[in-house]
Amino acid sequence: MSQVPMVRRRFVAAGAAALLAAGPGLTSPARVQGLAPTKSMRGGANNYLPGAPVVDRIGGGGFTMSGTVRRAGDGTPLKGIRIQIWAHTVEGRESEVRSHGATLTNADGIFQLDMPQIVPIFGQPHGHLAYDSGGFRTVFLRPVMASARDTSLSAHFVLEPA
Amino acid sequence: MTLAVVCRAILGWAAIIAVIATALFVAAGSSYLQYRTPVYVAAGFAGVVALCLLLVQPLLATGMLPGLPLRAGRRVHRWTGVALVLAVAMHVAGLGIASPPDMLDALTFTAPTLFSVFGVVAMWALVAAALLAGVRKRRSLRPQAWRLAHCTAAAVVVVGSVAHAMLIEGTMGSVSKTLLCALVIGSSALTAARLRPWAGAWRAWPGQARK
């Protein structure tokens, strides 16, 4: 008669115990190393015009671009950070000055800017956001809308000192 | 010519014209067009036209289009090939004028969009197929090897273009685009089955012939 080297029940129990012991370490390395900085996305800087003014809203509005800005490492929300936003919208193309605007984050590190409806261009409905003010390392984002009919889009920044 | 043959010819052409006309008509009615510059609109349509040409191009090469037997079909095939190259050139140049950084990213394979990769690969395969067509009469390649090379390049053009078109959110309607793409794949597969470009390409290889 052959002997089973390990009973199945004990094998499952041992596996579960090992997962429980190692689990938190496997799933949240960020807690150990700190919040990683956001990397620029491919094509994020396309049609960027530096120095867009802070505005209440781009054009006539109707579409909401929002997001958060935090500091790398401890994740502290950053206040008063200038985020530049541009996109191909119903009112203008990406390369046009009137399609560009900037806004500042509030005390909770949240920014929100009203802008014209984004329409697909170059095969995807997408927006562009930039942090390019000097204090932290420059980041360009290019979020894509899940649907061209969406009326909002968000993008989040984790910045590291320059 | 029997009545059945005439009816089949009329039905065949009607089907092809209907599919192409629908694709163009739906794209022309897209709401996105009003937000684009004329150059961008023209570049987009050049892409749609190129996809439409890909439907008839393989059928012309095999004489499978009604009323265009092999010899006549091949003659037209050369001209539609030239038209295809011009359409793709217009597509790339027009989009490059509309948004230079996006086109530069695509051509250097650094774009964030997967469809750019498919499009650029298909473009270079089209250039290869066209160059092969240009040197065909020089007989620098044996006919079987030439056919395999040209058909392989054409297959990359077809697969790349269909993937490129399907992944794009543009002016084409999703139903008419999917139908056109399916038929492009179908006509190419039918052509490959008819021509069997792999047959004889290796058999007559100089090294193999000695055996």
mmCIF file of C-alpha atoms in Angstrom:
data_model
loop_
_atom_site.group_PDB
_atom_site.id
_atom_site.type_symbol
_atom_site.label_atom_id
_atom_site.label_comp_id
_atom_site.label_asym_id
_atom_site.label_seq_id
_atom_site.Cartn_x
_atom_site.Cartn_y
_atom_site.Cartn_z
ATOM 1 C CA MET A 1 0.000 0.000 0.000
ATOM 2 C CA SER A 2 1.339 3.427 -0.892
ATOM 3 C CA GLN A 3 1.416 6.132 1.734
ATOM 4 C CA VAL A 4 0.152 9.605 0.991
ATOM 5 C CA PRO A 5 3.030 11.896 2.081
ATOM 6 C CA MET A 6 0.726 14.668 3.232
ATOM 7 C CA VAL A 7 -2.968 14.653 3.986
ATOM 8 C CA ARG A 8 -4.884 16.978 1.663
ATOM 9 C CA ARG A 9 -6.569 18.781 4.531
ATOM 10 C CA ARG A 10 -3.258 19.486 6.204
ATOM 11 C CA PHE A 11 -1.804 20.651 2.857
ATOM 12 C CA VAL A 12 -4.640 23.147 2.391
ATOM 13 C CA ALA A 13 -4.329 24.360 5.964
ATOM 14 C CA ALA A 14 -0.583 24.853 5.639
ATOM 15 C CA GLY A 15 -1.045 26.720 2.348
ATOM 16 C CA ALA A 16 -3.676 28.986 3.838
ATOM 17 C CA ALA A 17 -1.483 29.694 6.865
ATOM 18 C CA ALA A 18 1.468 30.558 4.638
ATOM 19 C CA LEU A 19 -0.702 32.911 2.531
ATOM 20 C CA LEU A 20 -2.072 34.578 5.665
ATOM 21 C CA ALA A 21 1.422 35.103 6.983
ATOM 22 C CA ALA A 22 2.881 36.434 3.727
ATOM 23 C CA GLY A 23 -0.295 37.983 2.287
ATOM 24 C CA PRO A 24 -0.125 41.567 3.575
ATOM 25 C CA GLY A 25 3.524 41.775 2.559
ATOM 26 C CA LEU A 26 2.729 40.547 -0.951
ATOM 27 C CA THR A 27 -0.240 42.807 -1.628
ATOM 28 C CA SER A 28 0.918 46.143 -0.245
ATOM 29 C CA PRO A 29 4.585 46.802 -0.908
ATOM 30 C CA ALA A 30 3.692 50.516 -1.091
ATOM 31 C CA ARG A 31 3.292 50.569 2.682
ATOM 32 C CA VAL A 32 6.927 49.600 3.016
ATOM 33 C CA GLN A 33 8.463 51.674 0.225
ATOM 34 C CA GLY A 34 6.002 54.596 0.244
ATOM 35 C CA LEU A 35 3.713 55.910 -2.484
ATOM 36 C CA ALA A 36 5.457 55.669 -5.869
ATOM 37 C CA PRO A 37 5.544 58.780 -8.111
ATOM 38 C CA THR A 38 3.321 58.870 -11.220
ATOM 39 C CA LYS A 39 5.219 58.293 -14.442
ATOM 40 C CA SER A 40 4.488 60.354 -17.552
ATOM 41 C CA MET A 41 2.304 58.536 -20.083
ATOM 42 C CA ARG A 42 3.306 57.971 -23.705
ATOM 43 C CA GLY A 43 2.096 60.820 -25.892
ATOM 44 C CA GLY A 44 1.094 62.804 -22.801
ATOM 45 C CA ALA A 45 3.051 65.905 -23.849
ATOM 46 C CA ASN A 46 1.707 65.982 -27.428
ATOM 47 C CA ASN A 47 0.436 69.421 -28.482
ATOM 48 C CA TYR A 48 1.465 70.875 -25.074
ATOM 49 C CA LEU A 49 1.617 74.678 -24.941
ATOM 50 C CA PRO A 50 3.513 75.675 -21.778
ATOM 51 C CA GLY A 51 2.104 78.370 -19.526
ATOM 52 C CA ALA A 52 -1.650 77.946 -19.903
ATOM 53 C CA PRO A 53 -3.369 80.526 -17.624
ATOM 54 C CA VAL A 54 -5.396 79.526 -14.561
ATOM 55 C CA VAL A 55 -9.030 79.848 -15.628
ATOM 56 C CA ASP A 56 -12.466 79.300 -14.073
ATOM 57 C CA ARG A 57 -13.382 77.145 -17.029
ATOM 58 C CA ILE A 58 -12.153 76.345 -20.545
ATOM 59 C CA GLY A 59 -14.570 77.693 -23.183
ATOM 60 C CA GLY A 60 -18.240 77.038 -22.560
ATOM 61 C CA GLY A 61 -17.727 74.015 -20.311
ATOM 62 C CA GLY A 62 -20.009 70.985 -20.013
ATOM 63 C CA PHE A 63 -17.339 68.369 -19.364
ATOM 64 C CA THR A 64 -15.536 67.827 -16.058
ATOM 65 C CA MET A 65 -11.849 67.053 -15.747
ATOM 66 C CA SER A 66 -10.848 66.206 -12.195
ATOM 67 C CA GLY A 67 -8.217 64.451 -10.141
ATOM 68 C CA THR A 68 -5.922 64.547 -7.149
ATOM 69 C CA VAL A 69 -2.341 65.564 -6.496
ATOM 70 C CA ARG A 70 -0.343 63.909 -3.711
ATOM 71 C CA ARG A 71 3.259 63.806 -2.647
ATOM 72 C CA ALA A 72 5.253 60.672 -3.359
ATOM 73 C CA GLY A 73 6.235 58.652 -0.311
ATOM 74 C CA ASP A 74 3.768 59.701 2.385
ATOM 75 C CA GLY A 75 0.847 60.530 0.050
ATOM 76 C CA THR A 76 0.161 63.950 1.567
ATOM 77 C CA PRO A 77 -2.400 65.907 -0.506
ATOM 78 C CA LEU A 78 -0.715 68.902 -2.146
ATOM 79 C CA LYS A 79 -2.490 72.282 -2.084
ATOM 80 C CA GLY A 80 -2.187 75.043 -4.700
ATOM 81 C CA ILE A 81 -0.576 72.837 -7.360
ATOM 82 C CA ARG A 82 -1.104 74.111 -10.905
ATOM 83 C CA ILE A 83 -2.388 71.457 -13.316
ATOM 84 C CA GLN A 84 -2.574 72.282 -17.038
ATOM 85 C CA ILE A 85 -5.301 70.657 -19.104
ATOM 86 C CA TRP A 86 -5.957 70.450 -22.863
ATOM 87 C CA ALA A 87 -7.840 68.202 -25.280
ATOM 88 C CA HIS A 88 -9.590 67.952 -28.624
ATOM 89 C CA THR A 89 -13.102 69.184 -27.841
ATOM 90 C CA VAL A 90 -16.259 70.333 -29.567
ATOM 91 C CA GLU A 91 -14.818 73.868 -29.371
ATOM 92 C CA GLY A 92 -11.272 73.395 -30.582
ATOM 93 C CA ARG A 93 -8.344 71.226 -31.489
ATOM 94 C CA GLU A 94 -5.568 70.156 -29.117
ATOM 95 C CA SER A 95 -3.056 72.538 -30.674
ATOM 96 C CA GLU A 96 -5.273 75.625 -30.307
ATOM 97 C CA VAL A 97 -4.566 78.051 -27.445
ATOM 98 C CA ARG A 98 -8.273 78.249 -26.547
ATOM 99 C CA SER A 99 -8.309 74.494 -25.816
ATOM 100 C CA HIS A 100 -5.761 74.957 -23.019
ATOM 101 C CA GLY A 101 -6.317 76.017 -19.420
ATOM 102 C CA ALA A 102 -5.000 75.458 -15.921
ATOM 103 C CA THR A 103 -6.439 75.076 -12.425
ATOM 104 C CA LEU A 104 -5.135 74.795 -8.848
ATOM 105 C CA THR A 105 -5.648 72.034 -6.292
ATOM 106 C CA ASN A 106 -7.582 72.784 -3.090
ATOM 107 C CA ALA A 107 -6.507 71.973 0.475
ATOM 108 C CA ASP A 108 -7.389 68.308 -0.042
ATOM 109 C CA GLY A 109 -5.183 68.089 -3.149
ATOM 110 C CA ILE A 110 -8.235 67.887 -5.413
ATOM 111 C CA PHE A 111 -8.575 69.772 -8.707
ATOM 112 C CA GLN A 112 -11.557 70.113 -11.007
ATOM 113 C CA LEU A 113 -11.989 72.098 -14.211
ATOM 114 C CA ASP A 114 -15.001 72.567 -16.415
ATOM 115 C CA MET A 115 -14.170 72.306 -20.132
ATOM 116 C CA PRO A 116 -15.920 71.604 -23.459
ATOM 117 C CA GLN A 117 -16.950 68.026 -24.302
ATOM 118 C CA ILE A 118 -13.967 65.908 -25.412
ATOM 119 C CA VAL A 119 -14.398 64.188 -28.800
ATOM 120 C CA PRO A 120 -12.238 61.338 -30.130
ATOM 121 C CA ILE A 121 -9.134 62.350 -32.030
ATOM 122 C CA PHE A 122 -6.313 60.198 -33.362
ATOM 123 C CA GLY A 123 -8.455 57.143 -32.724
ATOM 124 C CA GLN A 124 -9.246 57.636 -29.025
ATOM 125 C CA PRO A 125 -11.304 59.990 -26.853
ATOM 126 C CA HIS A 126 -8.611 61.303 -24.522
ATOM 127 C CA GLY A 127 -7.425 64.306 -22.543
ATOM 128 C CA HIS A 128 -4.033 65.713 -21.619
ATOM 129 C CA LEU A 129 -2.861 66.939 -18.203
ATOM 130 C CA ALA A 130 0.474 68.325 -17.137
ATOM 131 C CA TYR A 131 2.228 69.228 -13.938
ATOM 132 C CA ASP A 132 5.100 71.429 -15.128
ATOM 133 C CA SER A 133 5.711 74.100 -12.499
ATOM 134 C CA GLY A 134 9.204 73.306 -11.308
ATOM 135 C CA GLY A 135 8.827 72.366 -7.637
ATOM 136 C CA PHE A 136 8.280 68.717 -8.417
ATOM 137 C CA ARG A 137 9.366 66.556 -11.317
ATOM 138 C CA THR A 138 7.315 67.224 -14.497
ATOM 139 C CA VAL A 139 4.547 64.717 -15.265
ATOM 140 C CA PHE A 140 2.398 64.481 -18.434
ATOM 141 C CA LEU A 141 -0.752 62.329 -18.380
ATOM 142 C CA ARG A 142 -3.002 61.177 -21.237
ATOM 143 C CA PRO A 143 -6.099 59.488 -19.746
ATOM 144 C CA VAL A 144 -8.524 57.774 -22.155
ATOM 145 C CA MET A 145 -12.309 57.884 -21.721
ATOM 146 C CA ALA A 146 -14.071 54.524 -21.369
ATOM 147 C CA SER A 147 -16.735 55.836 -23.751
ATOM 148 C CA ALA A 148 -16.779 58.812 -26.100
ATOM 149 C CA ARG A 149 -20.151 59.718 -24.517
ATOM 150 C CA ASP A 150 -18.642 60.189 -21.031
ATOM 151 C CA THR A 151 -18.961 63.729 -19.687
ATOM 152 C CA SER A 152 -16.117 63.486 -17.185
ATOM 153 C CA LEU A 153 -12.599 62.181 -16.933
ATOM 154 C CA SER A 154 -10.121 62.004 -14.089
ATOM 155 C CA ALA A 155 -6.390 61.639 -13.668
ATOM 156 C CA HIS A 156 -4.247 61.469 -10.547
ATOM 157 C CA PHE A 157 -0.776 62.761 -9.851
ATOM 158 C CA VAL A 158 1.760 61.535 -7.295
ATOM 159 C CA LEU A 159 4.656 63.987 -7.495
ATOM 160 C CA GLU A 160 8.253 63.652 -6.358
ATOM 161 C CA PRO A 161 10.529 66.609 -5.642
ATOM 162 C CA ALA A 162 12.508 67.788 -8.671
ATOM 163 C CA MET B 1 -23.076 33.611 -71.100
ATOM 164 C CA THR B 2 -25.985 32.055 -69.369
ATOM 165 C CA LEU B 3 -28.553 33.963 -67.376
ATOM 166 C CA ALA B 4 -27.256 32.421 -64.144
ATOM 167 C CA VAL B 5 -23.754 33.723 -64.770
ATOM 168 C CA VAL B 6 -25.046 37.222 -65.544
ATOM 169 C CA CYS B 7 -27.218 37.202 -62.411
ATOM 170 C CA ARG B 8 -24.283 36.077 -60.288
ATOM 171 C CA ALA B 9 -22.093 38.821 -61.734
ATOM 172 C CA ILE B 10 -24.693 41.489 -61.025
ATOM 173 C CA LEU B 11 -25.284 40.179 -57.482
ATOM 174 C CA GLY B 12 -21.562 39.970 -56.767
ATOM 175 C CA TRP B 13 -20.842 43.513 -57.875
ATOM 176 C CA ALA B 14 -23.978 44.836 -56.146
ATOM 177 C CA ALA B 15 -22.866 43.274 -52.861
ATOM 178 C CA ILE B 16 -19.345 44.711 -53.087
ATOM 179 C CA ILE B 17 -20.566 48.171 -54.079
ATOM 180 C CA ALA B 18 -23.197 48.114 -51.308
ATOM 181 C CA VAL B 19 -20.634 47.239 -48.605
ATOM 182 C CA ILE B 20 -18.154 49.909 -49.759
ATOM 183 C CA ALA B 21 -20.823 52.569 -50.309
ATOM 184 C CA THR B 22 -22.342 51.926 -46.870
ATOM 185 C CA ALA B 23 -18.953 52.197 -45.152
ATOM 186 C CA LEU B 24 -18.214 55.510 -46.915
ATOM 187 C CA PHE B 25 -21.734 56.861 -46.396
ATOM 188 C CA VAL B 26 -21.762 56.107 -42.646
ATOM 189 C CA ALA B 27 -18.288 57.634 -42.200
ATOM 190 C CA ALA B 28 -19.388 60.745 -44.117
ATOM 191 C CA GLY B 29 -22.250 61.177 -41.655
ATOM 192 C CA SER B 30 -20.083 61.007 -38.533
ATOM 193 C CA SER B 31 -20.631 63.766 -35.988
ATOM 194 C CA TYR B 32 -16.875 63.887 -35.327
ATOM 195 C CA LEU B 33 -16.215 65.423 -38.759
ATOM 196 C CA GLN B 34 -17.514 68.883 -37.742
ATOM 197 C CA TYR B 35 -14.720 69.232 -35.166
ATOM 198 C CA ARG B 36 -11.926 68.402 -37.596
ATOM 199 C CA THR B 37 -9.912 70.417 -40.074
ATOM 200 C CA PRO B 38 -10.352 69.681 -43.815
ATOM 201 C CA VAL B 39 -6.879 68.100 -43.924
ATOM 202 C CA TYR B 40 -7.739 65.741 -41.061
ATOM 203 C CA VAL B 41 -11.079 64.838 -42.687
ATOM 204 C CA ALA B 42 -9.360 64.073 -46.001
ATOM 205 C CA ALA B 43 -6.684 62.004 -44.237
ATOM 206 C CA GLY B 44 -9.335 59.999 -42.390
ATOM 207 C CA PHE B 45 -11.251 59.306 -45.588
ATOM 208 C CA ALA B 46 -8.076 58.260 -47.372
ATOM 209 C CA GLY B 47 -7.794 55.566 -44.691
ATOM 210 C CA VAL B 48 -11.389 54.421 -45.221
ATOM 211 C CA VAL B 49 -10.860 54.316 -49.004
ATOM 212 C CA ALA B 50 -7.670 52.269 -48.509
ATOM 213 C CA LEU B 51 -9.602 49.735 -46.429
ATOM 214 C CA CYS B 52 -12.262 49.545 -49.169
ATOM 215 C CA LEU B 53 -9.580 48.939 -51.813
ATOM 216 C CA LEU B 54 -8.237 46.070 -49.695
ATOM 217 C CA LEU B 55 -11.562 44.303 -50.242
ATOM 218 C CA VAL B 56 -11.284 44.162 -54.042
ATOM 219 C CA GLN B 57 -7.486 43.989 -54.372
ATOM 220 C CA PRO B 58 -7.081 40.236 -53.649
ATOM 221 C CA LEU B 59 -10.178 39.351 -55.718
ATOM 222 C CA LEU B 60 -8.705 41.197 -58.717
ATOM 223 C CA ALA B 61 -5.471 39.233 -58.392
ATOM 224 C CA THR B 62 -7.299 35.923 -58.718
ATOM 225 C CA GLY B 63 -9.829 36.949 -61.353
ATOM 226 C CA MET B 64 -12.639 36.220 -58.923
ATOM 227 C CA LEU B 65 -14.486 39.460 -59.574
ATOM 228 C CA PRO B 66 -17.352 38.899 -62.016
ATOM 229 C CA GLY B 67 -16.527 40.198 -65.482
ATOM 230 C CA LEU B 68 -12.822 40.578 -64.701
ATOM 231 C CA PRO B 69 -11.060 37.305 -65.539
ATOM 232 C CA LEU B 70 -7.470 36.707 -64.450
ATOM 233 C CA ARG B 71 -5.638 38.745 -67.084
ATOM 234 C CA ALA B 72 -7.940 41.787 -66.957
ATOM 235 C CA GLY B 73 -8.176 41.480 -63.174
ATOM 236 C CA ARG B 74 -4.394 41.573 -62.777
ATOM 237 C CA ARG B 75 -4.173 44.693 -64.940
ATOM 238 C CA VAL B 76 -6.699 46.472 -62.703
ATOM 239 C CA HIS B 77 -4.956 44.986 -59.630
ATOM 240 C CA ARG B 78 -1.806 46.953 -60.525
ATOM 241 C CA TRP B 79 -3.713 50.218 -60.734
ATOM 242 C CA THR B 80 -5.707 49.630 -57.542
ATOM 243 C CA GLY B 81 -2.347 48.816 -55.950
ATOM 244 C CA VAL B 82 -1.048 52.240 -56.995
ATOM 245 C CA ALA B 83 -4.266 53.799 -55.663
ATOM 246 C CA LEU B 84 -3.800 51.941 -52.370
ATOM 247 C CA VAL B 85 -0.265 53.300 -51.945
ATOM 248 C CA LEU B 86 -1.473 56.831 -52.737
ATOM 249 C CA ALA B 87 -4.396 56.523 -50.281
ATOM 250 C CA VAL B 88 -2.103 55.371 -47.467
ATOM 251 C CA ALA B 89 0.407 58.133 -48.311
ATOM 252 C CA MET B 90 -2.425 60.701 -48.080
ATOM 253 C CA HIS B 91 -3.622 59.126 -44.811
ATOM 254 C CA VAL B 92 -0.196 59.342 -43.161
ATOM 255 C CA ALA B 93 0.766 62.743 -44.589
ATOM 256 C CA GLY B 94 -2.608 64.295 -43.734
ATOM 257 C CA LEU B 95 -2.591 63.030 -40.145
ATOM 258 C CA GLY B 96 1.024 64.205 -39.869
ATOM 259 C CA ILE B 97 -0.056 67.724 -40.858
ATOM 260 C CA ALA B 98 -3.066 67.597 -38.492
ATOM 261 C CA SER B 99 -1.010 66.542 -35.448
ATOM 262 C CA PRO B 100 2.756 66.205 -36.054
ATOM 263 C CA PRO B 101 3.696 64.858 -32.576
ATOM 264 C CA ASP B 102 1.069 62.094 -32.703
ATOM 265 C CA MET B 103 2.221 60.963 -36.157
ATOM 266 C CA LEU B 104 5.878 61.078 -35.081
ATOM 267 C CA ASP B 105 5.030 58.840 -32.098
ATOM 268 C CA ALA B 106 3.221 56.399 -34.396
ATOM 269 C CA LEU B 107 6.036 56.200 -36.941
ATOM 270 C CA THR B 108 8.667 55.667 -34.245
ATOM 271 C CA PHE B 109 6.544 53.014 -32.461
ATOM 272 C CA THR B 110 6.306 55.160 -29.308
ATOM 273 C CA ALA B 111 2.585 55.942 -29.512
ATOM 274 C CA PRO B 112 0.364 54.992 -26.548
ATOM 275 C CA THR B 113 -2.130 53.347 -28.925
ATOM 276 C CA LEU B 114 -1.779 49.755 -30.124
ATOM 277 C CA PHE B 115 -3.561 50.520 -33.410
ATOM 278 C CA SER B 116 -0.679 52.799 -34.409
ATOM 279 C CA VAL B 117 1.680 49.821 -34.309
ATOM 280 C CA PHE B 118 -0.652 47.759 -36.514
ATOM 281 C CA GLY B 119 -1.085 50.677 -38.921
ATOM 282 C CA VAL B 120 2.614 51.419 -39.309
ATOM 283 C CA VAL B 121 3.514 47.729 -39.733
ATOM 284 C CA ALA B 122 0.791 47.431 -42.396
ATOM 285 C CA MET B 123 2.144 50.553 -44.110
ATOM 286 C CA TRP B 124 5.674 49.143 -44.389
ATOM 287 C CA ALA B 125 4.312 45.795 -45.578
ATOM 288 C CA LEU B 126 2.390 47.705 -48.269
ATOM 289 C CA VAL B 127 5.616 49.433 -49.306
ATOM 290 C CA ALA B 128 7.295 46.016 -49.512
ATOM 291 C CA ALA B 129 4.441 44.546 -51.596
ATOM 292 C CA ALA B 130 4.523 47.577 -53.928
ATOM 293 C CA LEU B 131 8.314 47.417 -54.343
ATOM 294 C CA LEU B 132 8.039 43.707 -55.158
ATOM 295 C CA ALA B 133 5.383 44.539 -57.744
ATOM 296 C CA GLY B 134 7.770 47.100 -59.220
ATOM 297 C CA VAL B 135 10.621 44.611 -59.696
ATOM 298 C CA ARG B 136 8.464 41.676 -60.817
ATOM 299 C CA LYS B 137 9.321 42.064 -64.516
ATOM 300 C CA ARG B 138 13.056 42.018 -63.786
ATOM 301 C CA ARG B 139 12.700 38.369 -62.777
ATOM 302 C CA SER B 140 15.237 38.793 -60.003
ATOM 303 C CA LEU B 141 13.062 36.324 -58.072
ATOM 304 C CA ARG B 142 11.688 33.084 -59.433
ATOM 305 C CA PRO B 143 7.918 33.428 -60.047
ATOM 306 C CA GLN B 144 6.991 31.104 -57.182
ATOM 307 C CA ALA B 145 9.292 32.889 -54.733
ATOM 308 C CA TRP B 146 8.046 36.289 -55.932
ATOM 309 C CA ARG B 147 4.443 35.222 -55.414
ATOM 310 C CA LEU B 148 5.117 33.940 -51.902
ATOM 311 C CA ALA B 149 6.936 37.178 -50.990
ATOM 312 C CA HIS B 150 4.223 39.435 -52.464
ATOM 313 C CA CYS B 151 1.404 37.404 -50.850
ATOM 314 C CA THR B 152 3.156 37.349 -47.471
ATOM 315 C CA ALA B 153 3.555 41.134 -47.544
ATOM 316 C CA ALA B 154 -0.095 41.446 -48.643
ATOM 317 C CA ALA B 155 -1.221 39.216 -45.757
ATOM 318 C CA VAL B 156 0.596 41.486 -43.275
ATOM 319 C CA VAL B 157 -1.080 44.505 -44.911
ATOM 320 C CA VAL B 158 -4.518 42.903 -44.536
ATOM 321 C CA VAL B 159 -4.148 41.684 -40.945
ATOM 322 C CA GLY B 160 -2.412 44.901 -39.836
ATOM 323 C CA SER B 161 -4.979 47.143 -41.517
ATOM 324 C CA VAL B 162 -7.974 45.257 -40.122
ATOM 325 C CA ALA B 163 -6.546 45.329 -36.580
ATOM 326 C CA HIS B 164 -5.705 49.025 -37.056
ATOM 327 C CA ALA B 165 -9.228 49.871 -38.232
ATOM 328 C CA MET B 166 -11.063 47.781 -35.634
ATOM 329 C CA LEU B 167 -9.178 49.322 -32.680
ATOM 330 C CA ILE B 168 -9.783 52.899 -33.819
ATOM 331 C CA GLU B 169 -12.621 55.021 -32.515
ATOM 332 C CA GLY B 170 -13.162 57.237 -35.527
ATOM 333 C CA THR B 171 -15.669 58.247 -38.148
ATOM 334 C CA MET B 172 -16.483 54.723 -39.397
ATOM 335 C CA GLY B 173 -19.655 53.102 -38.067
ATOM 336 C CA SER B 174 -18.934 50.031 -35.950
ATOM 337 C CA VAL B 175 -21.326 47.747 -37.865
ATOM 338 C CA SER B 176 -20.280 48.765 -41.391
ATOM 339 C CA LYS B 177 -16.615 48.728 -40.319
ATOM 340 C CA THR B 178 -16.852 45.242 -38.821
ATOM 341 C CA LEU B 179 -18.646 43.942 -41.926
ATOM 342 C CA LEU B 180 -16.069 45.499 -44.261
ATOM 343 C CA CYS B 181 -13.168 44.125 -42.178
ATOM 344 C CA ALA B 182 -14.685 40.636 -42.081
ATOM 345 C CA LEU B 183 -15.094 40.692 -45.868
ATOM 346 C CA VAL B 184 -11.520 41.971 -46.341
ATOM 347 C CA ILE B 185 -10.249 39.004 -44.302
ATOM 348 C CA GLY B 186 -12.592 36.688 -46.195
ATOM 349 C CA SER B 187 -11.542 37.861 -49.672
ATOM 350 C CA SER B 188 -7.867 37.533 -48.712
ATOM 351 C CA ALA B 189 -8.369 34.031 -47.296
ATOM 352 C CA LEU B 190 -10.264 33.026 -50.435
ATOM 353 C CA THR B 191 -7.420 34.367 -52.559
ATOM 354 C CA ALA B 192 -4.796 32.511 -50.532
ATOM 355 C CA ALA B 193 -6.771 29.280 -50.891
ATOM 356 C CA ARG B 194 -7.055 29.830 -54.658
ATOM 357 C CA LEU B 195 -3.467 30.944 -55.339
ATOM 358 C CA ARG B 196 -1.735 28.686 -52.805
ATOM 359 C CA PRO B 197 1.320 30.988 -52.838
ATOM 360 C CA TRP B 198 3.252 28.551 -50.642
ATOM 361 C CA ALA B 199 3.078 25.841 -53.332
ATOM 362 C CA GLY B 200 6.269 25.526 -55.318
ATOM 363 C CA ALA B 201 8.094 28.320 -53.533
ATOM 364 C CA TRP B 202 10.406 25.893 -51.736
ATOM 365 C CA ARG B 203 10.187 22.958 -54.128
ATOM 366 C CA ALA B 204 12.011 24.778 -56.896
ATOM 367 C CA TRP B 205 14.658 26.179 -54.561
ATOM 368 C CA PRO B 206 18.086 25.683 -56.217
ATOM 369 C CA GLY B 207 19.424 23.689 -53.279
ATOM 370 C CA GLN B 208 16.328 21.486 -53.207
ATOM 371 C CA ALA B 209 16.290 20.886 -56.947
ATOM 372 C CA ARG B 210 19.595 19.006 -56.794
ATOM 373 C CA LYS B 211 18.148 16.391 -54.441
#
